[in-house]
PDB file of C-alpha atoms in Angstrom:
ATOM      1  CA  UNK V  25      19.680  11.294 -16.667  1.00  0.00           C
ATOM      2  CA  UNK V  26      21.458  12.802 -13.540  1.00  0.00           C
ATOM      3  CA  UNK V  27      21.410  16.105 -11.107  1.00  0.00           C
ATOM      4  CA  UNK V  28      23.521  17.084  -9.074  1.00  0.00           C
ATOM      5  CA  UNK V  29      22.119  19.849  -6.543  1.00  0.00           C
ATOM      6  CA  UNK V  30      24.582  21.612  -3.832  1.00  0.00           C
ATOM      7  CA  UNK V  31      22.309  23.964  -1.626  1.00  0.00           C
ATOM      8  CA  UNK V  32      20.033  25.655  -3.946  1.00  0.00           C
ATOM      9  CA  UNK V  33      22.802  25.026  -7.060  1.00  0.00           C
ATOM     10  CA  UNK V  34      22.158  22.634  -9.820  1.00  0.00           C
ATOM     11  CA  UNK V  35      26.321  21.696 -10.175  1.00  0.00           C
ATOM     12  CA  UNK V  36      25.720  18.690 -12.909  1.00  0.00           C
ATOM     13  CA  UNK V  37      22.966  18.409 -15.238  1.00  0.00           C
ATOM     14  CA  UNK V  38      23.089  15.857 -18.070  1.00  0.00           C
ATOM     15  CA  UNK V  39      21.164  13.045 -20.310  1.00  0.00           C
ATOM     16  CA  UNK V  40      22.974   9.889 -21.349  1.00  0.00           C
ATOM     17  CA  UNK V  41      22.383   7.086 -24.193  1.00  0.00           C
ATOM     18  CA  UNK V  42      19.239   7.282 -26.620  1.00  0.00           C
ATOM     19  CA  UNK V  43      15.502   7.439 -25.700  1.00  0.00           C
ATOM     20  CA  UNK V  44      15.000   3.767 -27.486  1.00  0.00           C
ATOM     21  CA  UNK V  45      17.514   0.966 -27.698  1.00  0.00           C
ATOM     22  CA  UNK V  46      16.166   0.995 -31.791  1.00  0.00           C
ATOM     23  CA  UNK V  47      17.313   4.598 -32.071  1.00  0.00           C
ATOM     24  CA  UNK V  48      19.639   7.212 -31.957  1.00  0.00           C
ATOM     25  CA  UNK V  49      17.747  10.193 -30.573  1.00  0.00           C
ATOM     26  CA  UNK V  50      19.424  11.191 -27.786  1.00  0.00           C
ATOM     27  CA  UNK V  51      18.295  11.552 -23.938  1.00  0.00           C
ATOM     28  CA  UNK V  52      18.839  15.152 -22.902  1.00  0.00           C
ATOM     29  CA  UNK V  53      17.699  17.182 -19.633  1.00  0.00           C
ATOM     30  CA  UNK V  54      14.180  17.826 -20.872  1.00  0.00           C
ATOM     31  CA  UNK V  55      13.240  14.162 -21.900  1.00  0.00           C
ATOM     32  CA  UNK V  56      10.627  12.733 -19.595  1.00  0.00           C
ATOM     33  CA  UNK V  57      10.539   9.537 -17.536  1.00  0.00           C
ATOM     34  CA  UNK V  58       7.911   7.802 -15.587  1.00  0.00           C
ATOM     35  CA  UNK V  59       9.467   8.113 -12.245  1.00  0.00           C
ATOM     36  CA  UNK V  60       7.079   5.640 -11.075  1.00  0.00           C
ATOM     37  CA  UNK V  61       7.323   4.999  -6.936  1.00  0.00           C
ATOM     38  CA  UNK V  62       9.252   7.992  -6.370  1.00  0.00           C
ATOM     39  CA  UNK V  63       6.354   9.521  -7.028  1.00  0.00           C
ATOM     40  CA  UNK V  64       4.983   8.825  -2.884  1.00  0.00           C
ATOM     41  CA  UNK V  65       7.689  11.318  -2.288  1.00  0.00           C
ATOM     42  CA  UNK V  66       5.849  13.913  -4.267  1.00  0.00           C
ATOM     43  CA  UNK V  67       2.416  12.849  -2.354  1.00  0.00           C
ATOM     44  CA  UNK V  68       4.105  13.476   0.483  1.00  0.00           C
ATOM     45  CA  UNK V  69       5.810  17.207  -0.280  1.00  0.00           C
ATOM     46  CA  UNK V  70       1.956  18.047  -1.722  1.00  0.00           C
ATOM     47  CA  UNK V  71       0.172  16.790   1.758  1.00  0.00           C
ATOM     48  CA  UNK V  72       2.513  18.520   3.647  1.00  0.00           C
ATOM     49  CA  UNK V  73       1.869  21.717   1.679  1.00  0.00           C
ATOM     50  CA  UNK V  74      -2.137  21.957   2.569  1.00  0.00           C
ATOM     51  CA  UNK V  75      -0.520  20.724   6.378  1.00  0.00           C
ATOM     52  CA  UNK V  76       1.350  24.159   6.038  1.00  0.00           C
ATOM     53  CA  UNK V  77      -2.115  25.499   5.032  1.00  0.00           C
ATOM     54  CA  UNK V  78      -4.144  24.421   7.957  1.00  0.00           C
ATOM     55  CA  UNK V  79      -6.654  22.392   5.583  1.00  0.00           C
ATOM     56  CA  UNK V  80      -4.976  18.798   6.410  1.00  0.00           C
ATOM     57  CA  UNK V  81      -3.356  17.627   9.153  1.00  0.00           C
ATOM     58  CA  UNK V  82      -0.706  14.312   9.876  1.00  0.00           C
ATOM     59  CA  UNK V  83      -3.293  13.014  12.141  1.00  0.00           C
ATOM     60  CA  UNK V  84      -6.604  13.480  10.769  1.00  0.00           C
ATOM     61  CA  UNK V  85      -8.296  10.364  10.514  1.00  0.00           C
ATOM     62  CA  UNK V  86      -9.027   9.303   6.933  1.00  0.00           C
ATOM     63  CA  UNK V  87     -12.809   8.649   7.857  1.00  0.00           C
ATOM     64  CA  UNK V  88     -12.999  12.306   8.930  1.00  0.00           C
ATOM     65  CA  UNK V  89     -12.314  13.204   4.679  1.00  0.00           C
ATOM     66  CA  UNK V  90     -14.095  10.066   3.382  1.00  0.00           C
ATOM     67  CA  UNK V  91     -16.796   8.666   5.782  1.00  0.00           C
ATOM     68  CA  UNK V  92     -17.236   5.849   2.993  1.00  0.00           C
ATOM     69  CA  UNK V  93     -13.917   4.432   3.706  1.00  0.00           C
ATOM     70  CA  UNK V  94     -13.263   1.032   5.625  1.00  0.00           C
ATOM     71  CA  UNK V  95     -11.009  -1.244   6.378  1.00  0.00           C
ATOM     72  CA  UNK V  96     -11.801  -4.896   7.634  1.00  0.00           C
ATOM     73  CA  UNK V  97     -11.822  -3.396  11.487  1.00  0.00           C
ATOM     74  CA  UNK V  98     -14.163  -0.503  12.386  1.00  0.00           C
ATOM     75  CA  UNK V  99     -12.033  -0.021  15.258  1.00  0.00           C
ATOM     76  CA  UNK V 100      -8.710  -0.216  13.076  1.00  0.00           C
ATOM     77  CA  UNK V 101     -10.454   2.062  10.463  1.00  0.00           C
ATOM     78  CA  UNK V 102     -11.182   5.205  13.081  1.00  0.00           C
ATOM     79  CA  UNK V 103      -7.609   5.104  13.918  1.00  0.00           C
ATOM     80  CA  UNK V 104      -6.263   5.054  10.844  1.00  0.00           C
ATOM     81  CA  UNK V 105      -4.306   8.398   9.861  1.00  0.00           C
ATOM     82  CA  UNK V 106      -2.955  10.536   6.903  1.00  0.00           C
ATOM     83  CA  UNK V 107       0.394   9.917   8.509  1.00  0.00           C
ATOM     84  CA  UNK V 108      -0.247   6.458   8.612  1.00  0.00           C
ATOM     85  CA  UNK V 109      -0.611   5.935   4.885  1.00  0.00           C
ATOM     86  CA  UNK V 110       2.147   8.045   4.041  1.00  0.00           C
ATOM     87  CA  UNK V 111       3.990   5.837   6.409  1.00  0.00           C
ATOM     88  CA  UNK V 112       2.589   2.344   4.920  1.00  0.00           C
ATOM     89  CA  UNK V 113       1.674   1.505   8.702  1.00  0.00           C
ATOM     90  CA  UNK V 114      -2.110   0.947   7.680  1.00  0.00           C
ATOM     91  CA  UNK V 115      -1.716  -2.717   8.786  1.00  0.00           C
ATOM     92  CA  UNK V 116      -2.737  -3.894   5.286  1.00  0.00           C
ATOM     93  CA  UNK V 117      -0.236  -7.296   3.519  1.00  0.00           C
ATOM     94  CA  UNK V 118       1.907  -6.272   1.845  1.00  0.00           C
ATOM     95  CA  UNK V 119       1.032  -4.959  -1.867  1.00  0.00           C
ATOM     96  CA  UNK V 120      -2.501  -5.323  -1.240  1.00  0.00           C
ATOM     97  CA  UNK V 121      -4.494  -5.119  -5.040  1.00  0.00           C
ATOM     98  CA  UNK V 122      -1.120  -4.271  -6.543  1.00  0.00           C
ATOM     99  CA  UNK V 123      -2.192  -6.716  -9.469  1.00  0.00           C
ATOM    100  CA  UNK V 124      -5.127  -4.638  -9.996  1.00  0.00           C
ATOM    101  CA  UNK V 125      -3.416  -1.502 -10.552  1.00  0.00           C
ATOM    102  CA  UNK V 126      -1.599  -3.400 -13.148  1.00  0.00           C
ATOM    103  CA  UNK V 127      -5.321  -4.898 -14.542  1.00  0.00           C
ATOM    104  CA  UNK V 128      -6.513  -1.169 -14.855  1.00  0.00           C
ATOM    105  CA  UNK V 129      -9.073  -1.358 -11.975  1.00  0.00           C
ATOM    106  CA  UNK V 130     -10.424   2.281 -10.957  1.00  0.00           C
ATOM    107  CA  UNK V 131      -9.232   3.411  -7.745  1.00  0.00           C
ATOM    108  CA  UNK V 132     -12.471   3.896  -6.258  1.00  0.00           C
ATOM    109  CA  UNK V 133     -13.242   0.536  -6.814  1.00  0.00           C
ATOM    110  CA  UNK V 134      -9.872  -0.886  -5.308  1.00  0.00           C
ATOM    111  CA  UNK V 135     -10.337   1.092  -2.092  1.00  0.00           C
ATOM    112  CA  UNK V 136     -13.921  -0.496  -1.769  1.00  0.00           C
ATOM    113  CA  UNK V 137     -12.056  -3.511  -1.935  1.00  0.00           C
ATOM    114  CA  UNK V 138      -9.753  -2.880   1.016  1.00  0.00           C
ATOM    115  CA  UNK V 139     -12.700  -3.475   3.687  1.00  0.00           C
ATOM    116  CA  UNK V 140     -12.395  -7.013   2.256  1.00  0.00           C
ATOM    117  CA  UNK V 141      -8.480  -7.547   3.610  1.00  0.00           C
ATOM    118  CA  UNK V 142      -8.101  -9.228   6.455  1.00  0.00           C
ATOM    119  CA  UNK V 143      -5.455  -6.998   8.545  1.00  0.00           C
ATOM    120  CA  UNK V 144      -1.803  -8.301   9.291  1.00  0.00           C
ATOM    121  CA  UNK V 145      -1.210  -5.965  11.992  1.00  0.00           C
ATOM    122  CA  UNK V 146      -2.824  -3.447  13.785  1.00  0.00           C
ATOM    123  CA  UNK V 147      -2.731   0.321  12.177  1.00  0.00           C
ATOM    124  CA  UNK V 148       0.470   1.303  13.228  1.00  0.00           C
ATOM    125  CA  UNK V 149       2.366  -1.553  14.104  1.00  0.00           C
ATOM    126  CA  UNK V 150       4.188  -2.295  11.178  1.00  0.00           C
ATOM    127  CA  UNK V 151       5.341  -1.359   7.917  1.00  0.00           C
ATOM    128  CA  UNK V 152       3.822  -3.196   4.653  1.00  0.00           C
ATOM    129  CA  UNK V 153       4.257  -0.963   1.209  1.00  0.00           C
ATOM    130  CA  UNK V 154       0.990   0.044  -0.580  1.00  0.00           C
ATOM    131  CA  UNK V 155      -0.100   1.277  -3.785  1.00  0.00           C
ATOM    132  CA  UNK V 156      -3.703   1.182  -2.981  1.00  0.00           C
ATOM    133  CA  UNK V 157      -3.814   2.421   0.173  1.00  0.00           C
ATOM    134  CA  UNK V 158      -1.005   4.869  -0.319  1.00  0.00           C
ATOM    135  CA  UNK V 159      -3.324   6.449  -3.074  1.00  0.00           C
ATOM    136  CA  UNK V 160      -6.383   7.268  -0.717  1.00  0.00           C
ATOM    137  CA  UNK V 161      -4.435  10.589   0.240  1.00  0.00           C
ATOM    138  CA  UNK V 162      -5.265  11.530  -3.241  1.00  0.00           C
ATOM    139  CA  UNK V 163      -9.191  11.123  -2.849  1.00  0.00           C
ATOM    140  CA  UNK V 164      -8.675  13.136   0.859  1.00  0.00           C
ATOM    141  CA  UNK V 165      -6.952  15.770  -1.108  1.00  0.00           C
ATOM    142  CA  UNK V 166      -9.744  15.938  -3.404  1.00  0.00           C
ATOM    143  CA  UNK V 167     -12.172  15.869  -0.884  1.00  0.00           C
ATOM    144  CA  UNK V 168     -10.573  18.891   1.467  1.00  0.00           C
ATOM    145  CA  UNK V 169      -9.915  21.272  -1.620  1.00  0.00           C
ATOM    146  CA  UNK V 170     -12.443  20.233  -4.243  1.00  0.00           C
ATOM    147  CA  UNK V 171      -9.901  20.096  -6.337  1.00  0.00           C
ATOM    148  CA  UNK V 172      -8.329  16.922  -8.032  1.00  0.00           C
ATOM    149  CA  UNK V 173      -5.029  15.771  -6.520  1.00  0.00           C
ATOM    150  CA  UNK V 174      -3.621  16.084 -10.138  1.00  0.00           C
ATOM    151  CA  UNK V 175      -4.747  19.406 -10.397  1.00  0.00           C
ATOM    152  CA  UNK V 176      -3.423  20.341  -6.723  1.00  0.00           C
ATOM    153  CA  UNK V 177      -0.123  18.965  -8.214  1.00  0.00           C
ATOM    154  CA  UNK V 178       0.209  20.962 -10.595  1.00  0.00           C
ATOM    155  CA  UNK V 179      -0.874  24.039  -8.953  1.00  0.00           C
ATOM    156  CA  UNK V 180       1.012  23.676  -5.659  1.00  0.00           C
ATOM    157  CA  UNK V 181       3.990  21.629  -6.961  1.00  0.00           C
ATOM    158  CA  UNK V 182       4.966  22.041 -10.734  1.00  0.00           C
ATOM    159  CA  UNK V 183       4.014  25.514 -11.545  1.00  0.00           C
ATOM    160  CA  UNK V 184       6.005  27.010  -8.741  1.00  0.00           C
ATOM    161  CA  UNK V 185       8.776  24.564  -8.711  1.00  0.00           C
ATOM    162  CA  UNK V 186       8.917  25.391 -12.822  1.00  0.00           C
ATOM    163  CA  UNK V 187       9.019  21.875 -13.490  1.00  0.00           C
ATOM    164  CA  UNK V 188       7.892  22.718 -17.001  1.00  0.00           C
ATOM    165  CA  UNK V 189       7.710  19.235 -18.724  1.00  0.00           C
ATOM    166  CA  UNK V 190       6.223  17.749 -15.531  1.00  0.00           C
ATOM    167  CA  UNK V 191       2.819  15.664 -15.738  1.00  0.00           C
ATOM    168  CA  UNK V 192       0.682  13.269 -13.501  1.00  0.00           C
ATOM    169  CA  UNK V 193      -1.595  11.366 -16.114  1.00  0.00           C
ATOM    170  CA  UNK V 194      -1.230   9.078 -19.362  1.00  0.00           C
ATOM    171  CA  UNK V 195      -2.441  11.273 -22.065  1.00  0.00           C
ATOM    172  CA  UNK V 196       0.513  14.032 -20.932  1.00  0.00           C
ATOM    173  CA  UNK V 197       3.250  11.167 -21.976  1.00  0.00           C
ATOM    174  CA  UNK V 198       1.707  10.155 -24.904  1.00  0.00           C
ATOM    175  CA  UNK V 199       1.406  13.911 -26.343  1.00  0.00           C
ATOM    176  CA  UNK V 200       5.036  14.270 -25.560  1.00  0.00           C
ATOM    177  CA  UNK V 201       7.826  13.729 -28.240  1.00  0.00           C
ATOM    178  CA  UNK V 202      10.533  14.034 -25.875  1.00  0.00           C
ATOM    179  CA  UNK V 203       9.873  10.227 -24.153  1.00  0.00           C
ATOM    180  CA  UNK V 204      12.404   8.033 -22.527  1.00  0.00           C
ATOM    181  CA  UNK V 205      10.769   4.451 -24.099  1.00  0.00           C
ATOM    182  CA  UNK V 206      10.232   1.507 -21.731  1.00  0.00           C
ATOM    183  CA  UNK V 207      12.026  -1.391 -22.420  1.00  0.00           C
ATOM    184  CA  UNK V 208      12.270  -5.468 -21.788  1.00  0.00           C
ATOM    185  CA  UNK V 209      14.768  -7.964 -21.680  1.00  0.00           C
ATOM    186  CA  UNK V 210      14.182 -10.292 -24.383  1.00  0.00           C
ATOM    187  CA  UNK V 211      16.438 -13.306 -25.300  1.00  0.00           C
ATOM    188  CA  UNK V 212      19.015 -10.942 -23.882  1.00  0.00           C
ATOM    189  CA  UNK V 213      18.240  -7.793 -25.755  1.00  0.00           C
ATOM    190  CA  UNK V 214      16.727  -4.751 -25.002  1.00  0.00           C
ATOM    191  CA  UNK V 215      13.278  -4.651 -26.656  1.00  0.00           C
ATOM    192  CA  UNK V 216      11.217  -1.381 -26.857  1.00  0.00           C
ATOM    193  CA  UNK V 217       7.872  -1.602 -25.617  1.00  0.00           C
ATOM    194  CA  UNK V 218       4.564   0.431 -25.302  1.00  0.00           C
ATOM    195  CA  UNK V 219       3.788   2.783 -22.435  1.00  0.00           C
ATOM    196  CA  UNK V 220       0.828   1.693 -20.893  1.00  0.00           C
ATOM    197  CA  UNK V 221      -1.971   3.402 -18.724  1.00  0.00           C
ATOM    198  CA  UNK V 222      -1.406   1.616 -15.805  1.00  0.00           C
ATOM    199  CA  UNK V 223      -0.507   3.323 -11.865  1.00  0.00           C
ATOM    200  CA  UNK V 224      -1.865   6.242 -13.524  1.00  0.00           C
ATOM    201  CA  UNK V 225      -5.250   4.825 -11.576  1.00  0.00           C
ATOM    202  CA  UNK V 226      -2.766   5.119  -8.365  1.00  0.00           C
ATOM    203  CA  UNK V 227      -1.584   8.486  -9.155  1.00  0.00           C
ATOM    204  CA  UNK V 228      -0.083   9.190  -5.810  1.00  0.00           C
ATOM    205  CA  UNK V 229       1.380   5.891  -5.571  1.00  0.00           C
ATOM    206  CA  UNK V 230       2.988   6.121  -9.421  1.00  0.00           C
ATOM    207  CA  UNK V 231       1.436   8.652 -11.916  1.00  0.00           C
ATOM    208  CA  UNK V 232       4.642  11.459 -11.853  1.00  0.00           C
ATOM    209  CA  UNK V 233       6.368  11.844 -15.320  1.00  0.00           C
ATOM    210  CA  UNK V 234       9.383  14.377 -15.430  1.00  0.00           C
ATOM    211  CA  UNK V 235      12.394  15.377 -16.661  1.00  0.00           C
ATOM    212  CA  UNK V 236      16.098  15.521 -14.805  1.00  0.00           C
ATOM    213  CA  UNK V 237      15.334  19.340 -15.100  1.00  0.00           C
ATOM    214  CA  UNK V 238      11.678  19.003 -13.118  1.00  0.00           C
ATOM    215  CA  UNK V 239      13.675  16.564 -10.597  1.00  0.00           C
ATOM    216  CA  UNK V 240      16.714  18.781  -9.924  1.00  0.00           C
ATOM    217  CA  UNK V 241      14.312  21.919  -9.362  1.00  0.00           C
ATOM    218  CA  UNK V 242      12.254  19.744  -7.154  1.00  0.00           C
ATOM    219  CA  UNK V 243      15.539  18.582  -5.130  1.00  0.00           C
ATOM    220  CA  UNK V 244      16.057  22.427  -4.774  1.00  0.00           C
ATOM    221  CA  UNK V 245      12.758  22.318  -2.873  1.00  0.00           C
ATOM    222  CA  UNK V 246      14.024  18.955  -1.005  1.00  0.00           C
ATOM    223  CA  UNK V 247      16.589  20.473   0.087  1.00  0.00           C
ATOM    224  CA  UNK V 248      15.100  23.483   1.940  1.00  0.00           C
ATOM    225  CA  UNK V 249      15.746  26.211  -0.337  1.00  0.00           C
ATOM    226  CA  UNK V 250      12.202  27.094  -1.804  1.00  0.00           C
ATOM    227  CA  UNK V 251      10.486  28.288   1.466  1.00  0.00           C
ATOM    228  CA  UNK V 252       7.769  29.969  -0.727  1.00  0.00           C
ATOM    229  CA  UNK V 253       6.727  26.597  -1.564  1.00  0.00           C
ATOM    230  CA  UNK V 254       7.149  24.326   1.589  1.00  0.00           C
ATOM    231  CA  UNK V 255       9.487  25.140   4.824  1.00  0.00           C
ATOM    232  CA  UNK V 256      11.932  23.317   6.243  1.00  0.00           C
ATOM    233  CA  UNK V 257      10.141  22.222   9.490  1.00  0.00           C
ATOM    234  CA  UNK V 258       7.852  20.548   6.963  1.00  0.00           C
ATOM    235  CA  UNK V 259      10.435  18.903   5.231  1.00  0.00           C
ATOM    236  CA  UNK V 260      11.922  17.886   8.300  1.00  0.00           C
ATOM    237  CA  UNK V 261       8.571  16.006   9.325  1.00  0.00           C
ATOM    238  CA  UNK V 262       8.707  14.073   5.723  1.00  0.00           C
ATOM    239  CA  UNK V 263      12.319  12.901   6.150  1.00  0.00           C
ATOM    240  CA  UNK V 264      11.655  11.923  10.752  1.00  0.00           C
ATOM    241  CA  UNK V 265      11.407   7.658  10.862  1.00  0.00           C
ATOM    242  CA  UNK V 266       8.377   6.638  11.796  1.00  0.00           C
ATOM    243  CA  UNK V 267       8.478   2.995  11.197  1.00  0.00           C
ATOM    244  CA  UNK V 268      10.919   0.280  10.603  1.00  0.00           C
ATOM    245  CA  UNK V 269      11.350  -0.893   7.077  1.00  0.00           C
ATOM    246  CA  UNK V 270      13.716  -3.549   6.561  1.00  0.00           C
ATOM    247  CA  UNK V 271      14.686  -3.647   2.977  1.00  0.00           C
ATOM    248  CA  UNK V 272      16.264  -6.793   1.182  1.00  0.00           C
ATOM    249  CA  UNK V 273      18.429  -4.365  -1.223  1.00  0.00           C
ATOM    250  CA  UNK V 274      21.442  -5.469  -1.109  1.00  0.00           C
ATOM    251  CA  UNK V 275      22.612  -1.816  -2.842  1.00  0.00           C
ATOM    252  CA  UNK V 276      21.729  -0.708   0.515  1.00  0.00           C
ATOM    253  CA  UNK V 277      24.782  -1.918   1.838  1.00  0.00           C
ATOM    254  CA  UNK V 278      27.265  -1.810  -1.044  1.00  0.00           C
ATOM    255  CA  UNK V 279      29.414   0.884   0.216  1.00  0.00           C
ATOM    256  CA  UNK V 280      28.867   1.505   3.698  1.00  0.00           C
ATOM    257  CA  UNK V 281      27.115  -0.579   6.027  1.00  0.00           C
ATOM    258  CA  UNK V 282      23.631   0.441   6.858  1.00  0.00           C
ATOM    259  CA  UNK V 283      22.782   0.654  10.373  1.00  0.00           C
ATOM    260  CA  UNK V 284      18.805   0.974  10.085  1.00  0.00           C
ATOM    261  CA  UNK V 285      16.235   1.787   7.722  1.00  0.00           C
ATOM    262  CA  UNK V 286      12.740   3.318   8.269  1.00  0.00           C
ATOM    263  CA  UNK V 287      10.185   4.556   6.508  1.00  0.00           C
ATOM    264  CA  UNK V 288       9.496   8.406   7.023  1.00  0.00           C
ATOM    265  CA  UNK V 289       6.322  10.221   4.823  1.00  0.00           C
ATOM    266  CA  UNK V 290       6.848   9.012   1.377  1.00  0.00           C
ATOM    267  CA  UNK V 291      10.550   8.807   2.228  1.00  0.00           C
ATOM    268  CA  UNK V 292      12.950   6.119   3.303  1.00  0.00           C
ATOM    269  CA  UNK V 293      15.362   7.285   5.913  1.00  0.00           C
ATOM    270  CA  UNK V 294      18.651   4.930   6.068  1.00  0.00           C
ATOM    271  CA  UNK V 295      21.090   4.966   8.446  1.00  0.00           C
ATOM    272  CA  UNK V 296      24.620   4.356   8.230  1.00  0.00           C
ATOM    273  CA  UNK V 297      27.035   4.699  10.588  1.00  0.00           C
ATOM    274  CA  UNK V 298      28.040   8.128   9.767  1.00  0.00           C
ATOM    275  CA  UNK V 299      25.733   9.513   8.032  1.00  0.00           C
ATOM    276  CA  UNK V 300      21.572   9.770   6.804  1.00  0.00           C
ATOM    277  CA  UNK V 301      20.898   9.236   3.631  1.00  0.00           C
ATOM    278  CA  UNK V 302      16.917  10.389   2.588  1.00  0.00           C
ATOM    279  CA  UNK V 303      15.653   8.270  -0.528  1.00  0.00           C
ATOM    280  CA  UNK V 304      13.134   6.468  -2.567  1.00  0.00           C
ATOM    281  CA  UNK V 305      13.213   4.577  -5.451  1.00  0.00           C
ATOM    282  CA  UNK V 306      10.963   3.615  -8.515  1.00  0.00           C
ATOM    283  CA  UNK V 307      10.378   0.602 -10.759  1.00  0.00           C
TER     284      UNK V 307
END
């Protein structure tokens, strides 16, 4: 499924192939996807909305939202930052409990865990991608507002974007009869398989389902044109490097070659020699 958006104009809009490789109902704009990672970037946008608001700010310590929280340094854990996380500079390996998203484990539980980590870097000092620890922003959010960050989503994000078939848990997929069907490669065919429950527990990190429609409207937003719903200056904070983030994607480099990559707020930022490109993926 693909958008094209010039300025505030959706100039392509269009679904491709069938929903199941056993069946011949067609993807259109409105079928739904789990968009999986790319679903930081949406973290991101939300966090800087209430930054907008005055209720969070890039720099707020995460102790100063959840006293509870720890990592494996006191003294790494008071300096660790909103903008940190978003940045995957919290000085964490790489991944860390990644395979217990995938087991089911509550988040709660999995950010209790994190105290247990040994660091690799000091806060700051590095980038190392996170599911985890990307997804305490959602219990800060939660914490600030008193709202859940799923219902913050859908009040700050999808309502006024009118992503319409837009979701952030398991049960809004399953309801849904307009479902593009995960698939694996067996024997070398495409085999349907069941969607399952899981980084719904990371919901920050992975729990966005939408359409090409939600995702075109959104990259209306992206692209500066919805100042009702976040400004430009804010955008232009989500998209400013703040660490290096070597990648080993070799797509990367296919057509041009890239200069430097970074990691901005839910964003990666990759430069090429004449020109920025502003981008995240999702498995």
């Amino acid at each position: 499924a693909i958008a094209i958006v010039c300025d505030s104009t959706i100039v392509y809009l269009k679904g491709f192939g069938v929903k199941s490789a056993t069946g011949s109902d067609s993807v259109d704009v409105r079928t739904v996807f789990r968009i999986a990672s790319v679903s930081k970037a949406f973290a991101s946008f939300l966090t800087g909305i209430l930054v907008e608001d005055s209720l969070l700010a890039w720099s707020d310590s995460i102790i100063t939202h959840l006293p509870s929280f720890s990592l494996k340094s006191s003294e790494e854990t008071q300096k660790l930052t909103i903008g940190h996380v978003l940045s995957h500079s919290t000085g964490l390996p790489y991944h860390a409990y990644t395979n217990m998203v995938e087991e089911g484990v509550p988040l709660d539980t999995m950010l209790s865990w994190l105290k247990d980590i040994p660091l690799a870097t000091k806060v700051g000092h590095g980038y190392s991608y996170q599911n985890v620890a990307f997804s305490v922003i959602g219990e800060v959010i939660e914490s600030k507002t008193g709202k859940s960050y799923e219902v913050q989503m859908k009040e700050r994000v999808f309502i006024p974007l009118n992503m319409k078939t837009a979701s952030i848990d398991y049960a809004s997929i399953m309801w849904n009869d307009n479902v593009a069907i995960p698939h694996k490669l067996v024997r070398g065919k495409w085999k349907p398989i069941k969607i399952t429950d899981t980084y719904y527990n990371v919901a920050p990190a992975g729990g966005v389902n939408a359409s090409i429609s939600d995702m075109a409207n959104w990259m209306i937003a992206l692209l500066g044109n919805r100042s009702d719903v976040i400004t430009q200056s804010t955008l232009k904070q989500l998209y400013t490097p703040l660490v290096k983030a070597p990648s080993k994607n070799r797509n990367y480099g296919r057509m041009h070659r890239l200069s430097k990559s970074y990691y901005g707020l839910g964003w990666r930022v990759l430069h090429y020699p004449n020109d920025t490109l502003i981008y995240h993926g999702g498995y």
